[in-house]
Tab-separated table of C-alpha atoms in Angstrom:
chain	number	residue	atom	x	y	z
A	25	SER	CA	75.148	93.932	187.145
A	26	GLN	CA	76.038	96.026	189.984
A	27	GLN	CA	76.119	99.682	189.095
A	28	GLY	CA	74.968	102.831	190.870
A	29	GLU	CA	72.219	105.027	188.604
A	30	GLU	CA	72.161	108.377	189.005
A	31	ASP	CA	69.347	110.415	188.528
A	32	PRO	CA	68.611	112.922	187.353
A	33	GLN	CA	70.690	112.416	184.002
A	34	ALA	CA	71.440	116.008	183.655
A	35	LEU	CA	71.007	118.851	185.604
A	36	SER	CA	70.836	122.724	184.927
A	37	ILE	CA	70.669	125.088	187.697
A	38	GLN	CA	71.654	128.953	188.342
A	39	GLU	CA	74.422	130.181	190.276
A	40	GLY	CA	74.295	130.411	193.816
A	41	GLU	CA	71.230	127.710	193.556
A	42	ASN	CA	71.896	124.241	195.034
A	43	ALA	CA	72.093	120.923	192.671
A	44	THR	CA	71.055	117.557	194.513
A	45	MET	CA	71.875	114.170	192.738
A	46	ASN	CA	70.702	110.980	193.644
A	47	CYS	CA	72.170	108.188	193.233
A	48	SER	CA	70.386	104.240	193.467
A	49	TYR	CA	72.253	100.617	193.413
A	50	LYS	CA	71.231	97.374	194.083
A	51	THR	CA	73.027	95.205	196.339
A	52	SER	CA	74.718	95.771	199.588
A	53	ILE	CA	77.729	98.039	199.671
A	54	ASN	CA	80.862	98.468	201.490
A	55	ASN	CA	81.223	101.784	200.850
A	56	LEU	CA	79.823	104.696	197.946
A	57	GLN	CA	82.094	107.619	196.331
A	58	TRP	CA	81.621	110.525	194.774
A	59	TYR	CA	83.765	111.607	191.772
A	60	ARG	CA	83.409	114.870	189.576
A	61	GLN	CA	84.943	114.709	185.965
A	62	ASN	CA	85.408	118.133	183.953
A	63	SER	CA	84.996	117.828	180.386
A	64	GLY	CA	88.008	116.245	178.728
A	65	ARG	CA	89.999	115.414	182.164
A	66	GLY	CA	89.922	112.764	184.413
A	67	LEU	CA	87.905	112.143	187.755
A	68	VAL	CA	88.228	113.924	190.984
A	69	HIS	CA	87.520	111.493	194.303
A	70	LEU	CA	85.078	114.057	196.395
A	71	ILE	CA	83.950	111.970	199.038
A	72	LEU	CA	83.806	108.098	200.396
A	73	ILE	CA	80.419	107.690	202.577
A	74	ARG	CA	80.890	103.734	204.415
A	75	SER	CA	77.833	101.831	204.494
A	76	ASN	CA	77.782	102.310	208.895
A	77	GLU	CA	77.786	106.391	207.393
A	78	ARG	CA	74.220	108.624	207.252
A	79	GLU	CA	75.812	111.462	206.127
A	80	LYS	CA	79.134	113.453	205.151
A	81	HIS	CA	80.235	116.971	205.039
A	82	SER	CA	82.899	118.523	202.957
A	83	GLY	CA	82.876	122.182	202.425
A	84	ARG	CA	80.342	122.550	200.124
A	85	LEU	CA	80.077	119.085	199.543
A	86	ARG	CA	76.986	116.880	202.016
A	87	VAL	CA	76.421	112.929	201.044
A	88	THR	CA	74.004	111.249	202.371
A	89	LEU	CA	73.377	107.883	202.619
A	90	ASP	CA	70.374	105.354	202.867
A	91	THR	CA	71.126	101.875	203.154
A	92	SER	CA	67.305	100.551	203.566
A	93	LYS	CA	66.511	102.602	200.308
A	94	LYS	CA	70.254	101.690	198.615
A	95	SER	CA	70.370	105.076	197.562
A	96	SER	CA	72.922	107.883	197.909
A	97	SER	CA	72.319	111.951	197.052
A	98	LEU	CA	74.795	114.682	196.819
A	99	LEU	CA	74.098	117.789	197.581
A	100	ILE	CA	76.250	121.136	196.276
A	101	THR	CA	75.227	123.863	197.975
A	102	ALA	CA	75.311	127.841	196.691
A	103	SER	CA	76.481	126.818	193.589
A	104	ARG	CA	79.031	128.334	191.091
A	105	ALA	CA	79.812	128.557	187.523
A	106	ALA	CA	83.160	126.195	188.312
A	107	ASP	CA	81.026	123.489	189.920
A	108	THR	CA	79.912	123.033	185.842
A	109	ALA	CA	81.076	119.061	185.360
A	110	SER	CA	79.275	115.486	185.587
A	111	TYR	CA	79.109	113.904	189.103
A	112	PHE	CA	79.737	109.681	189.435
A	113	CYS	CA	78.506	107.654	191.759
A	114	ALA	CA	80.951	104.643	192.593
A	115	THR	CA	79.621	101.815	194.440
A	116	ASP	CA	82.044	99.717	196.161
A	117	LEU	CA	80.966	95.941	197.469
A	118	GLY	CA	84.270	95.370	199.481
A	119	ALA	CA	86.115	92.307	199.978
A	120	ASN	CA	88.791	93.100	196.727
A	121	SER	CA	85.575	93.581	194.949
A	122	LYS	CA	85.361	96.214	191.653
A	123	LEU	CA	84.422	99.506	192.551
A	124	THR	CA	81.489	99.995	189.430
A	125	PHE	CA	80.483	103.832	188.408
A	126	GLY	CA	77.145	104.820	187.076
A	127	LYS	CA	76.871	106.907	183.806
A	128	GLY	CA	77.263	110.101	185.532
A	129	ILE	CA	74.500	113.067	185.947
A	130	THR	CA	75.762	115.942	183.748
A	131	LEU	CA	75.514	119.290	185.891
A	132	SER	CA	75.649	122.439	183.884
A	133	VAL	CA	75.725	125.931	186.324
A	134	ARG	CA	74.825	129.309	184.322
A	135	PRO	CA	76.233	132.340	186.116
B	223	ASP	CA	103.543	117.033	192.429
B	224	GLY	CA	102.523	113.885	192.933
B	225	GLY	CA	100.322	112.520	190.598
B	226	ILE	CA	99.207	109.937	187.715
B	227	THR	CA	100.082	110.955	184.678
B	228	GLN	CA	99.245	109.660	181.009
B	229	SER	CA	101.042	110.474	177.913
B	230	PRO	CA	100.068	111.341	175.338
B	231	LYS	CA	96.886	113.262	175.540
B	232	TYR	CA	95.286	112.209	171.540
B	233	LEU	CA	96.238	109.460	170.261
B	234	PHE	CA	96.038	108.998	166.437
B	235	ARG	CA	96.063	104.914	164.321
B	236	LYS	CA	95.054	103.264	161.590
B	237	GLU	CA	93.163	100.396	162.041
B	238	GLY	CA	94.847	96.808	162.788
B	239	GLN	CA	97.692	98.435	164.593
B	240	ASN	CA	98.813	98.170	167.970
B	241	VAL	CA	99.080	100.988	170.148
B	242	THR	CA	100.393	101.201	173.923
B	243	LEU	CA	99.436	104.135	176.364
B	244	SER	CA	101.313	105.061	178.731
B	245	CYS	CA	100.623	105.167	182.704
B	246	GLU	CA	103.341	106.500	185.585
B	247	GLN	CA	102.599	107.301	188.605
B	248	ASN	CA	104.471	109.154	191.635
B	249	LEU	CA	102.205	108.527	194.562
B	250	ASN	CA	103.625	105.113	195.762
B	251	HIS	CA	100.417	102.894	194.824
B	252	ASP	CA	100.719	99.688	195.001
B	253	ALA	CA	97.482	99.526	193.117
B	254	MET	CA	96.548	100.998	189.268
B	255	TYR	CA	93.333	100.839	187.180
B	256	TRP	CA	92.342	100.845	183.706
B	257	TYR	CA	89.316	102.036	182.491
B	258	ARG	CA	87.931	103.087	179.518
B	259	GLN	CA	84.465	105.730	179.142
B	260	ASP	CA	82.567	105.534	175.773
B	261	PRO	CA	80.393	109.278	175.364
B	262	GLY	CA	77.387	109.471	177.648
B	263	GLN	CA	78.832	106.329	179.602
B	264	GLY	CA	80.137	105.013	183.111
B	265	LEU	CA	83.622	103.991	183.215
B	266	ARG	CA	83.964	100.297	182.288
B	267	LEU	CA	87.151	98.379	184.081
B	268	ILE	CA	89.602	96.861	181.473
B	269	TYR	CA	92.247	95.250	183.863
B	270	TYR	CA	93.933	95.803	187.397
B	271	SER	CA	97.097	95.390	189.107
B	272	GLN	CA	97.285	95.773	192.786
B	273	ILE	CA	101.172	94.776	192.942
B	274	VAL	CA	104.311	94.415	190.786
B	275	ASN	CA	104.115	91.416	188.646
B	276	ASP	CA	100.880	90.919	188.985
B	277	PHE	CA	97.168	91.733	187.219
B	278	GLN	CA	94.129	90.677	186.448
B	279	LYS	CA	91.595	91.525	183.861
B	280	GLY	CA	88.645	93.718	184.736
B	281	ASP	CA	85.197	93.560	182.845
B	282	ILE	CA	86.241	94.293	179.548
B	283	ALA	CA	89.573	93.011	178.661
B	284	GLU	CA	89.329	91.084	175.268
B	285	GLY	CA	91.643	93.059	172.796
B	286	TYR	CA	93.921	94.406	175.966
B	287	SER	CA	96.901	93.745	177.561
B	288	VAL	CA	98.989	95.512	180.223
B	289	SER	CA	102.187	94.899	181.748
B	290	ARG	CA	103.359	96.067	185.246
B	291	GLU	CA	107.082	95.417	186.139
B	292	LYS	CA	107.489	98.943	187.747
B	293	LYS	CA	105.203	99.965	190.680
B	294	GLU	CA	105.462	103.373	188.956
B	295	SER	CA	103.961	102.440	185.590
B	296	PHE	CA	101.512	100.461	184.313
B	297	PRO	CA	101.295	100.542	180.164
B	298	LEU	CA	98.099	99.426	178.392
B	299	THR	CA	98.443	98.307	175.056
B	300	VAL	CA	95.167	98.489	172.572
B	301	THR	CA	95.369	95.422	170.540
B	302	SER	CA	93.744	95.056	166.477
B	303	ALA	CA	92.072	92.240	168.139
B	304	GLN	CA	89.624	94.775	169.940
B	305	LYS	CA	86.838	95.435	167.634
B	306	ASN	CA	86.172	99.456	168.763
B	307	PRO	CA	89.058	100.652	170.387
B	308	THR	CA	87.991	104.344	169.777
B	309	ALA	CA	87.586	105.820	173.077
B	310	PHE	CA	88.772	108.048	176.336
B	311	TYR	CA	91.012	105.735	178.369
B	312	LEU	CA	91.220	106.480	181.765
B	313	CYS	CA	94.057	104.925	184.704
B	314	ALA	CA	93.846	105.411	188.145
B	315	SER	CA	95.896	103.968	191.113
B	316	SER	CA	94.869	103.754	194.934
B	317	ILE	CA	97.124	103.456	197.982
B	318	SER	CA	96.170	99.897	198.132
B	319	ALA	CA	93.994	96.874	196.697
B	320	GLY	CA	90.280	97.294	197.240
B	321	PHE	CA	89.565	100.585	194.854
B	322	SER	CA	89.295	102.733	197.178
B	323	PRO	CA	89.423	105.827	196.729
B	324	LEU	CA	91.135	106.043	193.321
B	325	HIS	CA	93.640	108.948	192.164
B	326	PHE	CA	93.465	109.403	187.710
B	327	GLY	CA	95.388	110.784	185.142
B	328	ASN	CA	93.973	113.078	182.569
B	329	GLY	CA	93.234	110.239	179.992
B	330	THR	CA	94.028	109.596	176.972
B	331	ARG	CA	91.870	110.121	173.680
B	332	LEU	CA	92.109	107.406	171.373
B	333	THR	CA	91.211	107.482	167.877
B	334	VAL	CA	91.635	104.368	165.160
B	335	THR	CA	90.345	105.190	161.604
Protein backbone atom coordinates (compact mmCIF):
# COMPACT_ATOMS: atom_id res chain seq x y z
CA SER A 1 0.00 0.00 0.00
CA GLN A 2 1.08 3.58 -0.51
CA GLN A 3 2.89 4.60 2.62
CA GLY A 4 5.66 6.92 3.58
CA GLU A 5 8.49 5.14 5.29
CA GLU A 6 10.69 7.23 7.53
CA ASP A 7 14.37 6.70 8.10
CA PRO A 8 15.99 6.36 10.57
CA GLN A 9 13.51 4.90 13.06
CA ALA A 10 15.23 6.71 15.92
CA LEU A 11 17.68 9.57 16.11
CA SER A 12 19.56 10.94 19.10
CA ILE A 13 21.50 14.18 18.82
CA GLN A 14 22.99 16.89 21.00
CA GLU A 15 21.24 20.22 21.42
CA GLY A 16 22.45 22.65 18.78
CA GLU A 17 23.10 19.97 16.17
CA ASN A 18 21.02 19.55 13.03
CA ALA A 19 18.59 16.66 12.66
CA THR A 20 17.84 15.14 9.28
CA MET A 21 14.97 12.73 8.78
CA ASN A 22 14.04 11.02 5.55
CA CYS A 23 10.83 9.72 4.05
CA SER A 24 10.42 7.48 1.01
CA TYR A 25 7.20 6.61 -0.76
CA LYS A 26 6.09 4.35 -3.56
CA THR A 27 3.80 6.11 -6.05
CA SER A 28 3.16 9.59 -7.36
CA ILE A 29 1.82 12.05 -4.83
CA ASN A 30 -0.14 15.30 -4.79
CA ASN A 31 1.67 16.54 -1.70
CA LEU A 32 3.71 15.30 1.23
CA GLN A 33 3.28 16.52 4.79
CA TRP A 34 5.34 16.35 7.95
CA TYR A 35 3.79 16.18 11.41
CA ARG A 36 5.21 16.18 14.94
CA GLN A 37 3.81 14.29 17.91
CA ASN A 38 4.84 14.90 21.48
CA SER A 39 4.48 11.95 23.80
CA GLY A 40 0.85 11.18 24.60
CA ARG A 41 -0.46 14.07 22.49
CA GLY A 42 -2.03 14.57 19.09
CA LEU A 43 -0.10 15.30 15.92
CA VAL A 44 0.75 18.82 14.90
CA HIS A 45 1.08 19.75 11.25
CA LEU A 46 4.52 21.18 10.47
CA ILE A 47 4.78 21.69 6.75
CA LEU A 48 3.23 20.67 3.44
CA ILE A 49 5.19 20.44 0.22
CA ARG A 50 3.43 20.00 -3.12
CA SER A 51 4.62 17.72 -5.86
CA ASN A 52 5.74 20.67 -8.00
CA GLU A 53 7.85 22.16 -5.19
CA ARG A 54 11.40 21.14 -4.39
CA GLU A 55 12.09 22.92 -1.13
CA LYS A 56 10.19 24.77 1.59
CA HIS A 57 11.26 26.53 4.74
CA SER A 58 9.44 27.30 7.94
CA GLY A 59 11.50 28.77 10.75
CA ARG A 60 14.16 26.19 11.64
CA LEU A 61 12.53 23.58 9.40
CA ARG A 62 13.62 22.84 5.85
CA VAL A 63 11.80 20.25 3.76
CA THR A 64 12.94 18.97 0.39
CA LEU A 65 11.11 16.80 -2.07
CA ASP A 66 12.67 14.74 -4.85
CA THR A 67 9.86 13.25 -6.92
CA SER A 68 12.28 11.39 -9.17
CA LYS A 69 13.59 9.48 -6.15
CA LYS A 70 10.21 9.48 -4.40
CA SER A 71 11.75 10.83 -1.26
CA SER A 72 11.58 13.79 1.11
CA SER A 73 13.76 15.01 3.90
CA LEU A 74 13.02 17.13 6.96
CA LEU A 75 15.91 19.13 8.39
CA ILE A 76 15.64 20.74 11.80
CA THR A 77 18.49 23.18 12.30
CA ALA A 78 19.99 24.16 15.67
CA SER A 79 17.90 21.60 17.50
CA ARG A 80 16.54 22.20 20.98
CA ALA A 81 15.50 19.84 23.74
CA ALA A 82 11.91 20.89 23.01
CA ASP A 83 12.24 19.33 19.53
CA THR A 84 12.22 15.90 21.19
CA ALA A 85 9.19 14.18 19.66
CA SER A 86 8.11 11.70 17.01
CA TYR A 87 8.00 12.95 13.45
CA PHE A 88 5.74 11.50 10.77
CA CYS A 89 5.57 11.96 7.05
CA ALA A 90 2.23 11.57 5.33
CA THR A 91 1.51 11.24 1.65
CA ASP A 92 -1.52 12.60 -0.15
CA LEU A 93 -2.28 11.13 -3.54
CA GLY A 94 -4.86 13.83 -4.28
CA ALA A 95 -8.30 13.33 -5.86
CA ASN A 96 -9.98 12.76 -2.49
CA SER A 97 -7.59 9.97 -1.59
CA LYS A 98 -6.67 9.19 1.97
CA LEU A 99 -3.65 10.63 3.77
CA THR A 100 -1.29 7.79 4.59
CA PHE A 101 1.13 8.05 7.51
CA GLY A 102 4.46 6.37 8.03
CA LYS A 103 5.48 4.77 11.32
CA GLY A 104 7.40 7.79 12.49
CA ILE A 105 10.88 8.75 13.64
CA THR A 106 11.65 9.21 17.31
CA LEU A 107 13.93 12.20 17.76
CA SER A 108 15.69 12.71 21.05
CA VAL A 109 17.61 15.96 21.59
CA ARG A 110 19.99 15.80 24.55
CA PRO A 111 20.47 19.04 26.51
CA ASP B 1 -9.29 29.22 21.08
CA GLY B 2 -10.25 27.13 18.09
CA GLY B 3 -9.43 23.47 18.22
CA ILE B 4 -10.46 19.88 18.58
CA THR B 5 -11.50 18.46 21.92
CA GLN B 6 -11.41 14.77 22.60
CA SER B 7 -12.81 13.36 25.79
CA PRO B 8 -12.06 11.63 27.99
CA LYS B 9 -8.26 11.47 27.86
CA TYR B 10 -8.21 7.99 29.43
CA LEU B 11 -10.97 5.42 29.21
CA PHE B 12 -11.20 1.97 30.75
CA ARG B 13 -13.77 -0.63 29.80
CA LYS B 14 -14.45 -4.27 30.31
CA GLU B 15 -14.38 -6.60 27.35
CA GLY B 16 -17.76 -6.96 25.70
CA GLN B 17 -18.89 -3.40 26.38
CA ASN B 18 -19.43 -0.77 23.74
CA VAL B 19 -17.75 2.57 24.38
CA THR B 20 -18.16 5.95 22.70
CA LEU B 21 -15.30 8.42 22.26
CA SER B 22 -16.19 12.06 21.89
CA CYS B 23 -14.73 14.48 19.35
CA GLU B 24 -15.83 18.11 19.04
CA GLN B 25 -14.33 20.85 16.86
CA ASN B 26 -14.98 24.58 16.71
CA LEU B 27 -12.82 25.23 13.65
CA ASN B 28 -15.82 25.19 11.28
CA HIS B 29 -14.13 22.41 9.35
CA ASP B 30 -16.22 20.30 6.98
CA ALA B 31 -14.19 17.10 7.20
CA MET B 32 -13.46 14.99 10.26
CA TYR B 33 -11.47 11.78 10.75
CA TRP B 34 -10.77 9.05 13.26
CA TYR B 35 -7.37 7.37 13.43
CA ARG B 36 -6.05 4.58 15.57
CA GLN B 37 -2.41 4.53 16.74
CA ASP B 38 -0.71 1.50 18.23
CA PRO B 39 2.76 1.63 19.88
CA GLY B 40 5.51 2.19 17.35
CA GLN B 41 3.02 2.33 14.51
CA GLY B 42 1.77 4.94 12.15
CA LEU B 43 -1.80 6.13 12.13
CA ARG B 44 -4.48 3.96 10.59
CA LEU B 45 -7.71 5.48 9.34
CA ILE B 46 -10.90 4.14 10.86
CA TYR B 47 -13.65 6.38 9.47
CA TYR B 48 -13.91 9.80 7.90
CA SER B 49 -16.69 12.25 7.15
CA GLN B 50 -16.50 14.90 4.47
CA ILE B 51 -19.83 16.51 5.28
CA VAL B 52 -22.64 16.32 7.80
CA ASN B 53 -24.76 13.16 7.61
CA ASP B 54 -22.19 11.40 5.46
CA PHE B 55 -19.22 9.21 6.36
CA GLN B 56 -17.00 6.56 4.75
CA LYS B 57 -15.06 3.59 6.03
CA GLY B 58 -11.33 3.87 6.28
CA ASP B 59 -8.80 1.05 6.28
CA ILE B 60 -9.81 -0.57 9.58
CA ALA B 61 -13.53 0.16 10.09
CA GLU B 62 -14.54 -3.29 11.32
CA GLY B 63 -15.81 -3.18 14.90
CA TYR B 64 -16.28 0.59 14.86
CA SER B 65 -19.21 2.89 14.10
CA VAL B 66 -19.59 6.66 13.75
CA SER B 67 -22.23 9.32 13.27
CA ARG B 68 -22.08 12.88 11.94
CA GLU B 69 -25.30 14.58 12.88
CA LYS B 70 -23.66 17.96 13.50
CA LYS B 71 -20.76 19.66 11.79
CA GLU B 72 -18.96 20.07 15.11
CA SER B 73 -19.24 16.52 16.36
CA PHE B 74 -17.97 13.13 15.15
CA PRO B 75 -18.28 10.50 17.90
CA LEU B 76 -16.68 7.08 17.50
CA THR B 77 -18.19 3.95 19.05
CA VAL B 78 -15.89 1.03 19.68
CA THR B 79 -18.13 -2.01 19.69
CA SER B 80 -17.64 -5.38 21.31
CA ALA B 81 -16.97 -6.74 17.81
CA GLN B 82 -13.60 -4.95 17.70
CA LYS B 83 -11.14 -7.72 18.51
CA ASN B 84 -8.28 -5.61 19.80
CA PRO B 85 -9.69 -2.26 20.93
CA THR B 86 -6.93 -1.16 23.31
CA ALA B 87 -5.19 1.71 21.51
CA PHE B 88 -4.68 5.47 21.29
CA TYR B 89 -7.49 7.07 19.28
CA LEU B 90 -6.98 10.36 17.48
CA CYS B 91 -9.64 12.59 15.98
CA ALA B 92 -8.73 15.13 13.31
CA SER B 93 -10.38 17.66 11.05
CA SER B 94 -9.58 19.58 7.89
CA ILE B 95 -11.14 22.60 6.21
CA SER B 96 -12.55 20.49 3.41
CA ALA B 97 -12.38 16.98 2.08
CA GLY B 98 -8.96 16.02 0.84
CA PHE B 99 -7.17 15.50 4.12
CA SER B 100 -4.81 18.43 3.86
CA PRO B 101 -3.63 19.55 6.34
CA LEU B 102 -5.09 17.86 9.40
CA HIS B 103 -5.70 19.38 12.82
CA PHE B 104 -5.62 16.80 15.59
CA GLY B 105 -7.11 16.50 19.03
CA ASN B 106 -4.97 15.24 21.91
CA GLY B 107 -6.34 11.74 21.75
CA THR B 108 -8.14 9.25 23.95
CA ARG B 109 -6.27 6.27 25.32
CA LEU B 110 -8.68 3.36 25.54
CA THR B 111 -7.84 0.30 27.62
CA VAL B 112 -10.10 -2.73 27.45
CA THR B 113 -9.54 -5.57 29.90
